[in-house]
Short mmCIF file of C-alpha atoms in Angstrom, two decimals:
data_model
loop_
_atom_site.label_atom_id
_atom_site.label_comp_id
_atom_site.label_asym_id
_atom_site.label_seq_id
_atom_site.Cartn_x
_atom_site.Cartn_y
_atom_site.Cartn_z
CA MET A 1 51.13 49.74 -9.36
CA ARG A 2 52.63 48.80 -12.75
CA PHE A 3 54.66 46.20 -11.27
CA VAL A 4 51.66 44.96 -9.20
CA ARG A 5 49.79 44.40 -12.20
CA PHE A 6 52.66 42.62 -14.18
CA LEU A 7 52.92 40.37 -11.10
CA GLU A 8 49.07 39.92 -11.34
CA TRP A 9 49.53 38.79 -15.16
CA VAL A 10 51.83 36.24 -13.83
CA PHE A 11 49.74 35.06 -11.16
CA PHE A 12 46.96 34.84 -13.94
CA LEU A 13 49.15 32.69 -16.15
CA TYR A 14 50.22 30.56 -13.15
CA PHE A 15 46.72 29.70 -12.04
CA ALA A 16 45.19 29.47 -15.58
CA SER A 17 47.74 26.90 -16.55
CA HIS A 18 47.46 25.27 -13.40
CA VAL A 19 44.25 23.89 -14.38
CA PRO A 20 45.03 21.61 -17.69
CA ILE A 21 48.19 20.37 -15.86
CA THR A 22 46.37 19.60 -12.62
CA LEU A 23 43.48 17.68 -14.59
CA PHE A 24 45.53 15.85 -17.29
CA ILE A 25 48.97 15.20 -15.68
CA ASP A 26 49.20 15.42 -11.88
CA LEU A 27 45.63 13.69 -11.06
CA GLN A 28 46.84 10.53 -13.13
CA ALA A 29 48.83 9.91 -10.14
CA LEU A 30 45.71 9.33 -8.02
CA LEU A 31 42.90 8.54 -10.46
CA PRO A 32 42.52 5.03 -12.34
CA GLY A 33 44.11 4.90 -15.59
CA GLU A 34 40.94 4.06 -17.39
CA LEU A 35 39.83 7.66 -17.16
CA TYR A 36 42.85 8.82 -19.24
CA PRO A 37 43.17 8.56 -23.03
CA GLN A 38 46.28 6.97 -24.11
CA SER A 39 48.04 10.14 -25.39
CA LEU A 40 47.88 11.76 -21.82
CA LYS A 41 49.26 8.79 -20.46
CA ASP A 42 52.14 8.91 -22.94
CA VAL A 43 52.78 12.25 -22.22
CA LEU A 44 52.88 11.52 -18.45
CA ARG A 45 55.25 8.51 -19.06
CA TRP A 46 57.71 10.68 -21.38
CA TYR A 47 57.76 13.63 -18.98
CA ALA A 48 58.88 10.97 -16.31
CA ALA A 49 61.50 9.36 -18.12
CA GLN A 50 62.85 12.79 -19.64
CA PHE A 51 63.01 14.63 -16.27
CA LYS A 52 63.53 11.26 -14.14
CA ASP A 53 60.59 11.87 -12.16
CA PRO A 54 59.48 8.80 -10.73
CA MET A 55 57.05 10.26 -8.16
CA MET A 56 54.63 11.02 -11.07
CA LEU A 57 54.36 7.48 -12.01
CA ASP A 58 54.89 5.40 -8.71
CA PRO A 59 54.12 8.07 -6.10
CA PRO A 60 55.01 7.70 -2.37
CA ALA A 61 52.00 7.83 0.11
CA TRP A 62 53.18 11.10 1.10
CA PHE A 63 53.32 12.62 -2.37
CA LYS A 64 49.73 11.27 -3.18
CA SER A 65 48.49 13.38 0.02
CA PHE A 66 50.10 16.31 -1.86
CA ILE A 67 48.30 15.36 -4.90
CA PHE A 68 45.05 14.58 -3.21
CA CYS A 69 45.12 18.26 -1.50
CA GLU A 70 45.74 19.69 -5.18
CA ALA A 71 42.79 17.98 -6.33
CA LEU A 72 40.64 18.71 -3.29
CA LEU A 73 41.64 22.03 -2.22
CA GLN A 74 43.61 23.94 -4.91
CA THR A 75 41.87 22.81 -7.96
CA PRO A 76 38.43 24.58 -7.30
CA PHE A 77 40.68 27.85 -6.50
CA PHE A 78 42.62 27.77 -9.65
CA PRO A 79 39.89 29.32 -11.80
CA VAL A 80 38.83 31.71 -8.87
CA ALA A 81 42.32 32.87 -8.62
CA ALA A 82 42.86 33.21 -12.50
CA TYR A 83 39.77 35.33 -12.80
CA ALA A 84 40.83 37.52 -9.76
CA PHE A 85 44.26 38.22 -11.15
CA TYR A 86 43.02 38.59 -14.92
CA LYS A 87 40.66 41.30 -13.40
CA GLY A 88 43.16 42.59 -11.34
CA GLY A 89 42.92 44.50 -7.96
CA CYS A 90 40.26 41.87 -6.43
CA ARG A 91 41.06 42.71 -2.77
CA TRP A 92 38.72 39.68 -1.97
CA ILE A 93 41.59 37.17 -3.21
CA ARG A 94 43.85 38.39 -0.64
CA THR A 95 42.94 35.88 2.22
CA PRO A 96 42.40 32.85 0.05
CA ALA A 97 45.70 33.83 -1.76
CA ILE A 98 47.61 33.95 1.45
CA VAL A 99 46.16 30.40 2.23
CA TYR A 100 46.91 29.00 -1.02
CA ALA A 101 50.55 30.33 -1.26
CA THR A 102 51.56 29.12 2.65
CA HIS A 103 50.16 25.64 1.72
CA VAL A 104 51.70 25.53 -1.50
CA ALA A 105 54.99 26.32 -0.44
CA THR A 106 54.78 24.13 2.39
CA THR A 107 54.56 21.35 0.64
CA LEU A 108 57.08 21.97 -2.07
CA ILE A 109 59.67 22.02 0.97
CA PRO A 110 59.68 18.17 1.18
CA ILE A 111 59.17 17.43 -2.42
CA LEU A 112 62.29 19.46 -3.18
CA ALA A 113 64.20 17.94 -0.33
CA HIS A 114 63.16 14.49 -1.63
CA ILE A 115 64.41 15.45 -4.97
CA LEU A 116 67.84 16.82 -3.78
CA PHE A 117 68.66 14.27 -1.06
CA TYR A 118 66.66 10.81 -1.73
CA ARG A 119 68.46 7.98 -3.18
CA PHE A 120 66.35 6.90 -5.90
CA PRO A 121 66.25 3.51 -7.04
CA GLU A 122 67.45 2.84 -10.59
CA GLY A 123 64.22 1.06 -11.64
CA PRO A 124 61.30 0.47 -12.29
CA HIS A 125 61.02 4.07 -12.99
CA PRO A 126 64.55 5.79 -12.40
CA GLY A 127 64.82 8.87 -10.51
CA PRO A 128 67.52 11.57 -10.82
CA GLN A 129 71.07 9.94 -9.75
CA SER A 130 73.44 12.91 -10.91
CA PRO A 131 73.64 16.24 -9.52
CA ARG A 132 72.72 17.66 -12.79
CA GLU A 133 69.40 15.47 -12.80
CA ARG A 134 68.54 16.41 -9.55
CA LEU A 135 68.79 20.04 -10.48
CA THR A 136 66.84 19.78 -13.80
CA LEU A 137 63.94 18.08 -11.90
CA THR A 138 64.37 20.78 -9.20
CA ALA A 139 64.12 23.56 -11.74
CA ILE A 140 60.71 21.65 -12.82
CA TYR A 141 59.33 21.87 -9.39
CA ALA A 142 60.85 25.29 -8.23
CA PRO A 143 58.36 27.77 -9.88
CA TYR A 144 55.56 26.03 -7.95
CA LEU A 145 57.33 27.28 -4.88
CA LEU A 146 58.61 30.66 -6.07
CA ILE A 147 55.61 31.77 -7.59
CA PRO A 148 53.54 31.16 -4.46
CA ILE A 149 56.25 32.91 -2.26
CA ILE A 150 55.97 35.88 -4.68
CA LEU A 151 52.37 35.75 -4.35
CA LEU A 152 52.33 35.51 -0.61
CA LEU A 153 54.78 38.43 -0.27
CA THR A 154 52.41 40.48 -2.82
CA MET A 155 49.40 39.76 -0.89
CA LEU A 156 51.06 40.69 2.59
CA LEU A 157 53.24 43.64 1.36
CA SER A 158 51.42 45.54 -1.58
CA SER A 159 49.15 48.33 -0.70
CA ALA A 160 47.13 47.23 -3.50
CA TYR A 161 46.03 43.96 -1.63
CA ARG A 162 46.03 45.59 1.84
CA ALA A 163 42.81 46.50 3.41
CA ALA A 164 42.84 50.57 3.74
CA ALA A 165 42.90 51.56 7.42
CA ALA A 166 39.97 53.26 8.90
CA PRO A 167 40.51 56.73 9.31
CA ALA A 168 40.76 57.93 13.09
CA GLY A 169 37.39 57.80 15.21
CA GLU A 170 35.77 55.44 12.56
CA GLY A 171 36.63 52.18 14.19
CA ARG A 172 34.66 50.25 16.46
CA ALA A 173 34.42 52.03 19.57
CA ALA A 174 33.56 55.13 17.41
CA SER A 175 30.68 53.25 16.14
CA LYS A 176 29.67 52.20 19.68
CA LYS A 177 29.73 55.77 21.18
CA LYS A 178 27.43 56.76 18.37
CA ARG A 179 24.73 54.30 19.37
#
């Protein structure tokens, strides 16, 4: 149980940190630039230049679709999940967490494949060219694959999140017989 509580704290930090990252950084790829102060635009430009991530400055349509899903489906879930994992032992988060983890892990596979195998142009926003640059950018995205996989496994395998089985004779058939 101690290990599950440790994982809940990891999940709490993951979801709590995701709120500002999504609102202030990720959504810049979707929303009009006028909505963001220059300081946040500068942070995004610094990140994209430093880590050679052109997808954030000039996102392909498929990448925009993932950010749209993040905005519409995931962002409302972040504070709910942060609360559940902060509190700990909230079994009601199991199904939404399974859906979230499956969705995010599925979106990260093409993103990581793109980073590792796509021939990025050298301008106007240079992408990773060398194996080292590709692995550095992969390392930035990897936690968004690994933590959802750990979340999924925790929700599926941990007795803390599995529903308790009904004792023999208390199932659906037994309740029909009592009527």
